[in-house]
Coordinates of C-alpha atoms in Angstrom, one line a residue:
X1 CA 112.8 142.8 109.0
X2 CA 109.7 142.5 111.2
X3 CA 111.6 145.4 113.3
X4 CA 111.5 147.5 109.9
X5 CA 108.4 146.6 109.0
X6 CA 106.9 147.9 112.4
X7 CA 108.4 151.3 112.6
X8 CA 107.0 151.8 109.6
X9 CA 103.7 150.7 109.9
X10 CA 104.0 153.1 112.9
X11 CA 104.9 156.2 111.0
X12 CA 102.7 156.3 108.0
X13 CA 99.5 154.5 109.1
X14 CA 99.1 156.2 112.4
X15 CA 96.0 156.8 113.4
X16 CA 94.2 155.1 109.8
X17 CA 92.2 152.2 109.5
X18 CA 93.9 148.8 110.5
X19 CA 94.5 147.3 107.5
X20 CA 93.3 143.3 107.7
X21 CA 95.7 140.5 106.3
X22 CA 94.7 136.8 106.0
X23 CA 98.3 135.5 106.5
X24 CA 101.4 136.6 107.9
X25 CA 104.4 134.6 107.6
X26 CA 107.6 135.5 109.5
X27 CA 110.7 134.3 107.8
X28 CA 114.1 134.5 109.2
X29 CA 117.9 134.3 107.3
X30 CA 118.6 131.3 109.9
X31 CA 115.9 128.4 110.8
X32 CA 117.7 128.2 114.4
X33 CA 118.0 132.2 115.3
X34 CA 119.9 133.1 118.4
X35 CA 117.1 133.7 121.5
X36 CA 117.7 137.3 121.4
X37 CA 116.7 138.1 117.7
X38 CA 113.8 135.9 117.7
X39 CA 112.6 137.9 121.1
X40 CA 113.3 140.2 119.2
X41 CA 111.3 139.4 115.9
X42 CA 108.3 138.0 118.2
X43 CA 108.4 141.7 120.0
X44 CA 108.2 143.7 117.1
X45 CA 105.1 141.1 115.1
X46 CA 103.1 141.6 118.7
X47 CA 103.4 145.4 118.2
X48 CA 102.6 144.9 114.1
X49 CA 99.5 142.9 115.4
X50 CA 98.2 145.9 117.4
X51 CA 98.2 147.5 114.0
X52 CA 97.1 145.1 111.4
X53 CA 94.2 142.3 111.5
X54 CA 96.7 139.7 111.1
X55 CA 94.1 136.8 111.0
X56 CA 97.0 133.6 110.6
X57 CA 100.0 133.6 111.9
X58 CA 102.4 131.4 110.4
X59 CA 105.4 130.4 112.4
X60 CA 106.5 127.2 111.5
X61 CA 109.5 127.8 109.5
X62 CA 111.6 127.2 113.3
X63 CA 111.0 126.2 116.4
X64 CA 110.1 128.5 119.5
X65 CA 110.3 128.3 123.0
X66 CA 106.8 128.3 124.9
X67 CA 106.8 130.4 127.0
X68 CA 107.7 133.5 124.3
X69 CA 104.5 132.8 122.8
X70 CA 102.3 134.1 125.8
X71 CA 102.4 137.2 124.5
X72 CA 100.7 136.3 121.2
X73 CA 98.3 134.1 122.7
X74 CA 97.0 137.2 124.6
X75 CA 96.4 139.2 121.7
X76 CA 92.8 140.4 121.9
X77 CA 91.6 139.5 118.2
X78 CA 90.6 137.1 115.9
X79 CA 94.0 135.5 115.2
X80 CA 95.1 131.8 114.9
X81 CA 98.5 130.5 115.0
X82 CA 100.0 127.9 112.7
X83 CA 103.3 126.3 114.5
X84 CA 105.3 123.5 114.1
X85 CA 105.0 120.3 115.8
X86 CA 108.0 120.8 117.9
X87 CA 107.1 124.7 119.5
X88 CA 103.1 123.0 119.7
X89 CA 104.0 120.8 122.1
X90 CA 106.4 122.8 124.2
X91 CA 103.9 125.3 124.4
X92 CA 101.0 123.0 125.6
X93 CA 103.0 122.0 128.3
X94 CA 103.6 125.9 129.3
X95 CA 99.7 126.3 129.5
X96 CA 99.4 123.5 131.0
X97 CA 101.5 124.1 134.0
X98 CA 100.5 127.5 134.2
X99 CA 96.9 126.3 135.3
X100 CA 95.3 129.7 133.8
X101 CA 91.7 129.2 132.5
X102 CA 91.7 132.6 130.3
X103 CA 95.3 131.6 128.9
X104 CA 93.8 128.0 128.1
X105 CA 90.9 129.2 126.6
X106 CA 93.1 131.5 124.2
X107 CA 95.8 129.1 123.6
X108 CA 92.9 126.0 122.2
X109 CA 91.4 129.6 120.2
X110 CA 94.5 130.6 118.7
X111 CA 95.5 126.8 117.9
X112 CA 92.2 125.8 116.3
X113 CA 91.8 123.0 119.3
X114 CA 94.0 121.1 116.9
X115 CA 96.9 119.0 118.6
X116 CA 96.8 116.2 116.4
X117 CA 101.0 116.3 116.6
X118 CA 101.0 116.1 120.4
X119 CA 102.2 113.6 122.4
X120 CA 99.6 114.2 125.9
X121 CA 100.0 112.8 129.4
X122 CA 96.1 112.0 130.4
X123 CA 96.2 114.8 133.4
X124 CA 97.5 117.3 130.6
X125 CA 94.0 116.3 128.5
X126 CA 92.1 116.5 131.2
X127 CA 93.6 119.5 132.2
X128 CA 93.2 121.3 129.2
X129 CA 89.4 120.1 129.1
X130 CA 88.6 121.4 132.2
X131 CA 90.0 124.5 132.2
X132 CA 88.3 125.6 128.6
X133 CA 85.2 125.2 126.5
X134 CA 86.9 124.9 123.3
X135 CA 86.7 121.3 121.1
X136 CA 90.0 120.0 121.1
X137 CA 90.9 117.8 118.4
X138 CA 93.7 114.5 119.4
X139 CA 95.3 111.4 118.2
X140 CA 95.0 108.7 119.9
X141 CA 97.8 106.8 118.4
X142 CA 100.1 109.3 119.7
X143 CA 98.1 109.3 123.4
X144 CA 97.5 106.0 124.8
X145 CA 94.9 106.3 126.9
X146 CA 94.1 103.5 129.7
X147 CA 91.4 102.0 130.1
X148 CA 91.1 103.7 133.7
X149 CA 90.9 107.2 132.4
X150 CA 88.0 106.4 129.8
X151 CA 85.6 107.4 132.7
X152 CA 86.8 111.0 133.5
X153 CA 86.7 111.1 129.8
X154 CA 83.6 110.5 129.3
X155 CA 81.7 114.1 130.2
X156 CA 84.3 116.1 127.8
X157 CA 83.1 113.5 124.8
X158 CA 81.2 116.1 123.4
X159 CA 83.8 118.9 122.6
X160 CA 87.1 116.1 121.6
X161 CA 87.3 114.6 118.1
X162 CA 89.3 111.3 118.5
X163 CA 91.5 110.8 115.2
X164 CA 92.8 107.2 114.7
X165 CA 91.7 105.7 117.9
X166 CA 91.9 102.1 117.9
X167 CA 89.1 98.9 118.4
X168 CA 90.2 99.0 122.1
X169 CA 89.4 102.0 123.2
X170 CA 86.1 101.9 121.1
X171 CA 85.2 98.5 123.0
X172 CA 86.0 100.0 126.8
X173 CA 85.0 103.1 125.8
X174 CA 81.0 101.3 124.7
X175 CA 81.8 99.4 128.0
X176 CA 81.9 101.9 130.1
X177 CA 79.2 103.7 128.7
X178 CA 77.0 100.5 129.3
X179 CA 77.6 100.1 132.5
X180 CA 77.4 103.3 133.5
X181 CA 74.0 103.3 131.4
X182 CA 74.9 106.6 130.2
X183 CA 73.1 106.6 127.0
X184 CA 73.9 110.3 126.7
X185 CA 77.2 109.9 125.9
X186 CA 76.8 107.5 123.4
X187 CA 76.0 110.9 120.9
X188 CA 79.3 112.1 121.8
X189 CA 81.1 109.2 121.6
X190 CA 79.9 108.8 118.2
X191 CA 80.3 112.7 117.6
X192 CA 84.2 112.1 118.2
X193 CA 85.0 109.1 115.9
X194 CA 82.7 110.0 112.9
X195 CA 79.7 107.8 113.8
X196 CA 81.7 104.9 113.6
X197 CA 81.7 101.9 116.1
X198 CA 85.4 100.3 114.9
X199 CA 85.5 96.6 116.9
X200 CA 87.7 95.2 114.4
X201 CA 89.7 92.4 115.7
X202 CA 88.6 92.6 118.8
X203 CA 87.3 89.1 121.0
X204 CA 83.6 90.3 122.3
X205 CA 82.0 88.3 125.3
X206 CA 78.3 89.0 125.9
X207 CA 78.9 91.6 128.0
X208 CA 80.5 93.5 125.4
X209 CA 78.1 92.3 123.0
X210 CA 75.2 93.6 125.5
X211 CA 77.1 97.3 125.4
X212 CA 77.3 96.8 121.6
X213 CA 73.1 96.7 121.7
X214 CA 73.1 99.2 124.4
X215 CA 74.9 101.8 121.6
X216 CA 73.2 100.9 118.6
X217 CA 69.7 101.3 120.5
X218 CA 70.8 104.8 121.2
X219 CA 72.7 105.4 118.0
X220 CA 71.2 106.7 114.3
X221 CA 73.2 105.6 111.2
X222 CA 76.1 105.1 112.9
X223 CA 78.8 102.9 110.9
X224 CA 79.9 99.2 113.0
X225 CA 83.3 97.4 111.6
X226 CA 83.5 94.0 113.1
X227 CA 86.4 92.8 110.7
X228 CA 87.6 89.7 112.1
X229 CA 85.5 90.4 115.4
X230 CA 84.7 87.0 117.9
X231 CA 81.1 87.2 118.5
X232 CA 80.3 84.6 121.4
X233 CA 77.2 81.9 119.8
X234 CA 73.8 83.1 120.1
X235 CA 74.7 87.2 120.2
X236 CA 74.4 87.7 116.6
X237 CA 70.8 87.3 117.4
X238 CA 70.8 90.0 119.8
X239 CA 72.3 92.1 117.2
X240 CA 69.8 91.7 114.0
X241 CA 67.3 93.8 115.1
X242 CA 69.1 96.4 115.8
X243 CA 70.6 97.1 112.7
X244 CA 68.1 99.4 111.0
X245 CA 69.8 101.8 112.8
X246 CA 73.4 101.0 111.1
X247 CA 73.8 102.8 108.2
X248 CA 77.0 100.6 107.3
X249 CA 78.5 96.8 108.3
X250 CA 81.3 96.0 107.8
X251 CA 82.6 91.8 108.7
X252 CA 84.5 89.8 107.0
X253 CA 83.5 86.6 105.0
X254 CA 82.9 83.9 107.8
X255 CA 81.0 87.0 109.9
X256 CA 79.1 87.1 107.0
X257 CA 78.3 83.5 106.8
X258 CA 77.1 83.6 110.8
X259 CA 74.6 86.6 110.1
X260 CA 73.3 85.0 107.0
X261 CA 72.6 81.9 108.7
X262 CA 71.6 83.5 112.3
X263 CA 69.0 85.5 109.9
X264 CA 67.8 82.5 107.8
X265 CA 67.5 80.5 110.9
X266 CA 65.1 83.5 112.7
X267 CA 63.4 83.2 109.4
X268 CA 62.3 79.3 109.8
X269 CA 61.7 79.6 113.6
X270 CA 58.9 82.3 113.2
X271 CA 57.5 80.8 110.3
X272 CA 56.1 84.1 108.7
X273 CA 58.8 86.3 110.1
X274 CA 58.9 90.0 109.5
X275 CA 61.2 90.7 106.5
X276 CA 62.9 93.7 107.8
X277 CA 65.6 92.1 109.4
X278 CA 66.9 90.5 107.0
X279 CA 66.3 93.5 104.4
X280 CA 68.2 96.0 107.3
X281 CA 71.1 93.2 107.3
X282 CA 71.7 93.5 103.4
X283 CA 70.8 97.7 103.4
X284 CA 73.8 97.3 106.4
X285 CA 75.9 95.6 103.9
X286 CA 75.4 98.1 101.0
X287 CA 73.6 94.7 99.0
X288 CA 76.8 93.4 98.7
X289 CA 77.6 89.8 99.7
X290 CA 81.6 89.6 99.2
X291 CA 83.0 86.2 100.1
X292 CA 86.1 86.8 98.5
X293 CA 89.4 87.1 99.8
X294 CA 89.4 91.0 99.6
X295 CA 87.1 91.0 102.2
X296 CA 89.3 88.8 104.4
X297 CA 92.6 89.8 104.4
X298 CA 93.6 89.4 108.6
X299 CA 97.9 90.1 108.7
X300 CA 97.6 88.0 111.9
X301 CA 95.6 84.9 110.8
X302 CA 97.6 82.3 108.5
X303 CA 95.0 80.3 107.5
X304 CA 93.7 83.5 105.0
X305 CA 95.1 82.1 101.9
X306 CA 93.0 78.9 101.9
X307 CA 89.7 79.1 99.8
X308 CA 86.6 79.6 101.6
X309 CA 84.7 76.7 101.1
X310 CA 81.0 76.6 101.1
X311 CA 78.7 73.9 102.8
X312 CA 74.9 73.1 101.4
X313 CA 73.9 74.9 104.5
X314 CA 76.3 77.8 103.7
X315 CA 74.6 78.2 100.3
X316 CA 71.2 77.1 101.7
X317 CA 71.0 80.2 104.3
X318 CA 72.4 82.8 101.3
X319 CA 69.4 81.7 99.2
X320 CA 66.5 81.3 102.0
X321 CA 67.4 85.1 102.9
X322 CA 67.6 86.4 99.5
X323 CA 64.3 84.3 98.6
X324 CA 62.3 85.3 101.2
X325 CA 62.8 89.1 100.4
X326 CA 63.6 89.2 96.7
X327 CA 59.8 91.1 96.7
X328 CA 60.7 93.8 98.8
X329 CA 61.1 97.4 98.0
X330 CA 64.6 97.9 98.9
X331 CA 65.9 94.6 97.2
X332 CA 63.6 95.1 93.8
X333 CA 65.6 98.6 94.0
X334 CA 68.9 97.4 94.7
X335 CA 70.4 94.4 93.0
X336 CA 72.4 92.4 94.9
X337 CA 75.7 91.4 94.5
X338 CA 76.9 87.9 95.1
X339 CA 80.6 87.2 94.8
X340 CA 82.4 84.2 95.0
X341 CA 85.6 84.6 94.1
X342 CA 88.3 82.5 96.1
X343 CA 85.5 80.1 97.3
X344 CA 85.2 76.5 96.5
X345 CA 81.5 75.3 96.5
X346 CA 80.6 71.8 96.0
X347 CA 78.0 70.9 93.0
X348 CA 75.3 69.8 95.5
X349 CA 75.9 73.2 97.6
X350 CA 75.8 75.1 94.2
X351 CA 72.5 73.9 93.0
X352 CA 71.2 75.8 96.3
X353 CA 72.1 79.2 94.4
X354 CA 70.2 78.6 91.3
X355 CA 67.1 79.9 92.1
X356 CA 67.9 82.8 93.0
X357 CA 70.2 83.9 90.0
X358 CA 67.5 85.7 88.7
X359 CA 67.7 88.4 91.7
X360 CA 71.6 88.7 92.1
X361 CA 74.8 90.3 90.2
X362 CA 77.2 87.4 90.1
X363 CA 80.8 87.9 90.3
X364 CA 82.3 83.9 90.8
X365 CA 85.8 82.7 89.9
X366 CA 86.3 81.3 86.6
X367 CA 86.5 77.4 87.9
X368 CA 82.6 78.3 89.8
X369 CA 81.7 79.8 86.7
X370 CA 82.4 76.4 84.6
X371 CA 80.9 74.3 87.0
X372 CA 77.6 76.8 87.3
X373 CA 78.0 76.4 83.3
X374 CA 77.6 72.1 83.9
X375 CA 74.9 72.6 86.4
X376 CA 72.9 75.0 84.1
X377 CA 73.2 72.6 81.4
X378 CA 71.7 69.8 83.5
X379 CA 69.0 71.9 84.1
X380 CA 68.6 72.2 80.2
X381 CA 68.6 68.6 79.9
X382 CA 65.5 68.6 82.7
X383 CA 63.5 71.4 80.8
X384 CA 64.9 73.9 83.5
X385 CA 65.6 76.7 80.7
X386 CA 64.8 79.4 82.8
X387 CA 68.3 79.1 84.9
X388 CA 70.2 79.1 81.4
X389 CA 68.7 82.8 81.2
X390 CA 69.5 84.1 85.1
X391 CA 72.7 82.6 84.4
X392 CA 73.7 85.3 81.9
X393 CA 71.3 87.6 83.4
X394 CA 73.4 87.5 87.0
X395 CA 76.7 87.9 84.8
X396 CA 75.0 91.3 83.7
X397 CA 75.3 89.3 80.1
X398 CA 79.6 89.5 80.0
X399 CA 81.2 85.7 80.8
X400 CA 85.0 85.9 81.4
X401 CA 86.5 82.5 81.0
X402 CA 90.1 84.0 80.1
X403 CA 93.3 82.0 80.6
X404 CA 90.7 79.2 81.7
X405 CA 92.0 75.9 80.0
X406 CA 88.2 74.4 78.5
X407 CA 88.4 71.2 77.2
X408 CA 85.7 69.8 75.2
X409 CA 83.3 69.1 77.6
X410 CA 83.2 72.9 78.5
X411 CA 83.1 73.9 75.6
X412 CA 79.7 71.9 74.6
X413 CA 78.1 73.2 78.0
X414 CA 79.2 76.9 77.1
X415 CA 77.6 76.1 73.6
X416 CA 74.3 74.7 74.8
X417 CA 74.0 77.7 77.4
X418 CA 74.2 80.4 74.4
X419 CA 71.8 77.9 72.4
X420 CA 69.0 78.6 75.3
X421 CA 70.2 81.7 76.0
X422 CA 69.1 85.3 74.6
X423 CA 72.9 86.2 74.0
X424 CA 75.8 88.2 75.6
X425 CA 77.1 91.5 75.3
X426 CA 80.7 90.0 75.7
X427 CA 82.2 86.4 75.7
X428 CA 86.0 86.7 76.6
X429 CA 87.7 83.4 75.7
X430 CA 91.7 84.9 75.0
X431 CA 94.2 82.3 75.8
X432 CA 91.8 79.3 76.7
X433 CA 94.1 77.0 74.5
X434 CA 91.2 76.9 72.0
X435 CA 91.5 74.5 68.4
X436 CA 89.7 74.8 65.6
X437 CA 88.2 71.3 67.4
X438 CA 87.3 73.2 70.5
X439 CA 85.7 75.6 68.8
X440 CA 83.5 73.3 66.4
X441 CA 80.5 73.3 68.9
X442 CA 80.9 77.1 70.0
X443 CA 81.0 78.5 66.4
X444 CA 77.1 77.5 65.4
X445 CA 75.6 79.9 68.4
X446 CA 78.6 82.8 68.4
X447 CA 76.1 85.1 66.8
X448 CA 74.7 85.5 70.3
X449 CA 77.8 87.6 71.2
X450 CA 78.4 91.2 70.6
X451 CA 81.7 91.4 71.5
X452 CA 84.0 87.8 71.2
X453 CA 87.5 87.9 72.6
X454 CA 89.1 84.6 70.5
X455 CA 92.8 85.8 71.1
X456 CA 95.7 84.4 72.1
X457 CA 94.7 81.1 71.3
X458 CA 95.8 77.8 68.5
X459 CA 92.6 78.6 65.9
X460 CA 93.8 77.8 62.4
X461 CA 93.2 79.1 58.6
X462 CA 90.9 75.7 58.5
X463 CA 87.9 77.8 60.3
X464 CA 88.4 81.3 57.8
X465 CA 85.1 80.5 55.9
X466 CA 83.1 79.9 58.6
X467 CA 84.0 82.5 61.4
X468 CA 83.4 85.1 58.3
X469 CA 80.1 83.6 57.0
X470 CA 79.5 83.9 60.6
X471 CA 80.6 87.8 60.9
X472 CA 78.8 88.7 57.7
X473 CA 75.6 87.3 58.4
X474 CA 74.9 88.6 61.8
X475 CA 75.0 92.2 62.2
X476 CA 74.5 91.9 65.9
X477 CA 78.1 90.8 66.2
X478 CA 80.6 94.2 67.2
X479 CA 83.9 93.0 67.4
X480 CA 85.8 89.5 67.0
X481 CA 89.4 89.3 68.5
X482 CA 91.6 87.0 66.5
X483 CA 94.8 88.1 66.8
X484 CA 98.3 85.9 68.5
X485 CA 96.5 82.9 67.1
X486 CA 97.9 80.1 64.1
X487 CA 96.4 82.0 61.3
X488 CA 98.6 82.3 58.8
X489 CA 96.0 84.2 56.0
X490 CA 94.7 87.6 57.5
X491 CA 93.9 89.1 54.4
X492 CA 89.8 88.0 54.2
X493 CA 89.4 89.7 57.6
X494 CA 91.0 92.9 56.6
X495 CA 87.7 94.0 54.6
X496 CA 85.3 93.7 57.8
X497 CA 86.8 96.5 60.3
X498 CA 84.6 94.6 63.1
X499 CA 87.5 91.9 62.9
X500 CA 90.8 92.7 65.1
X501 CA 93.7 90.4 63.5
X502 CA 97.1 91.9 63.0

């Protein structure tokens, strides 16, 4: 076809205009031709080329030899090949071992730099590096590098773009940069792996800690993942000032704890310290402390299942930090968000947190939330009303206690809370196990709700009158769930559509 094709090209556009095309593709009857015909086919596209501004090439419907290509890749013209994995590879090894500067320089052109699919010995990088001045784009899952070769890498970091590279090339690669002290290449090394330093999992001494502080001082918003990274005691120190110039930090939940307590310690020590560090560690974090599991979860640790639990010191260091800057510009624009899900917390630790509910968007597990419930309604009972109100201020004014068994002791703090509270948008309290004697103390300050979940639980015909006096009286009430419970008379809640009961 491509024979066809050519001969007539030749015949009735002789001498015209070249006519461009965006994309060729050349499709044979078989996906394994013999040699000859694709020779053949490859011939008569190179003489089609000469005629047409072919500007992609698309050859990846079979697999062909490298060497057949060299005619292509000498084309004079702004034309890029698309080729399978399989005919890539042979042909970077061609180039290669031809040693040809102008031939490597075209082949990286026509290619795009990208060999993402190949498999590369280190002298056939390196070769292609220094015999071109085109980027060349590689993954380093599929080319293991050693640490050895990290130094003659180091000069070309400015024109490769690692993909996938892993925590262990990023720490020799920092290492070698450090003690080399060539700060220059900490641009390209950053260039290459989208401004991220990725040190996850990795066990840092405080030499590699020092090269950690050696890039950031030379880096700009540059992203740092230490994810279950061992950080010898006293580095984290070292660290902390340095991370105005870390756009994004990424640790997991006992990282966390260090920084927060490394941070509230600097704090105390200097008496009237600066702000910003502790301001840059929380930007870092996006204002988001996550000590839940979700930010935990190590494959290679068994021990991840267990609950985090929280000491008074723990909780002490999270408030000192968020106290001592809750007037700051970047915190009075950015709410914080505080989650404790899959942490235990002892009542005495938990007291620590109360003052600062006022400053933070809470996200606990339903057992912290009943037991923040009992400590706020101690408060009550001292004339501290103002932590009833940060309470449902911190829960953005929605309290999920779903599939939460309250007993009746719950159910009188939950009660007292709404009594000194300004209300909440929506109460969810769906298969809680609720009676109509459970609900006796709640039923007085329900009006406080907008939206109250009451499904899925044992409420009886005996409280009818009063959960509709209540509904009919308050228009500030939306909706009231009260279906899948023991009611056997739904017909006085059909007139009110705010009622859901079927």
């Amino acid at each position: 076809m491509a024979v066809k094709l050519s001969r007539l090209v030749r015949r009735t556009e002789r001498g015209a205009t070249p006519l461009t095309v965006p994309e060729l593709s050349l499709v044979l009857k078989s996906s394994q031709p013999p040699e000859r015909v694709l020779s053949r086919a490859l011939s008569s596209v190179a003489s089609l080329l000469r005629l047409w501004r072919v500007q992609c090439l698309d050859l990846t419907d079979f697999w062909i030899q490298g060497h057949s290509l060299i005619t292509l890749l000498c084309h004079q013209g702004p034309l890029s090949l698309r080729l399978n994995s399989d005919t890539l590879q042979q042909l970077t090894v061609v180039v290669y071992e031809a040693q040809d500067k102008d031939l490597t320089q075209w082949f990286l052109e026509k290619v795009g730099g990208d060999l993402t699919s190949c498999r590369l010995d280190w002298e056939v990088l390196l070769s292609l590096l220094q015999h071109s001045t085109h980027n060349i784009t590689v993954d380093l899952r599929k080319n293991r590098l050693l640490e050895k070769n990290i130094s003659d890498l180091l000069p070309f970091l400015g024109r490769v773009t690692l993909k996938r590279f892993s925590s262990s090339f990023v720490k020799s690669s920092i290492r070698q940069i450090y003690d080399s002290r060539a700060s220059d290449c900490v641009s390209s090394l950053l260039r290459s792996s989208d401004h991220w330093i990725n040190l996850n999992s990795r066990e840092l001494d405080r030499v590699d800690c020092t090269a950690l502080c050696f890039t950031l001082q030379h880096s700009h918003q540059v992203k740092v993942n230490l994810l279950w990274t061992s950080i010898p005691p006293g580095e984290i120190e070292s660290i902390l000032p340095l991370l105005d110039r870390v756009s994004q930090l990424s640790v997991d939940r006992r990282l966390l704890l260090s920084f927060l307590q490394c941070c509230a310690a600097s704090q105390v020590q200097q008496g009237a310290p600066p702000p910003q560090t502790a301001v840059w560690l929380l930007r870092s974090l996006h204002y988001r402390l996550d000590f839940s599991c979700s930010s935990s979860v190590d494959l290679s640790a068994q021990d991840q299942e267990k609950a985090l639990c929280l000491t008074t010191d723990h909780c002490r260091a999270i408030s000192s930090v968020l106290k001592q800057n809750q007037h700051s510009t970047q915190l009075v624009q950015n709410q914080v968000q505080l989650i404790l899900r899959d942490c235990e917390v002892e009542d005495r630790a938990l007291r620590e947190l109360l003052p600062i509910l006022h400053i933070v968007k809470l996200s606990p597990s339903k057992a912290l939330l009943l037991q923040l419930l009992d400590l706020v309604c101690e408060g009550i009972e001292e004339g501290l009303l103002r932590h009833t109100e940060s309470l449902c201020r911190a829960l953005d004014g929605e309290l999920d206690l779903s599939e939460t068994r309250l007993d009746q002791k719950a159910c009188g703090s939950l009660a007292l809370v709404l009594e000194h509270s300004e209300g909440l948008s929506e109460l969810d309290l769906s298969h809680c196990q609720l009676t109509d004697h459970h609900l006796q103390p709640l039923i007085t300050h329900l009006h406080k709700v907008q939206v109250l979940d009451l499904s899925h639980n044992d409420i009886t015909d005996a409280l009818t009158d009063r959960i509709l006096q209540l509904v009919s009286t308050n228009t500030s009430i939306h909706t009231v769930r009260l279906f899948n419970n023991r009611i056997q008379d739904r017909r006085p809640f059909l007139t009110d559509k705010r009622f859901d009961i079927w």
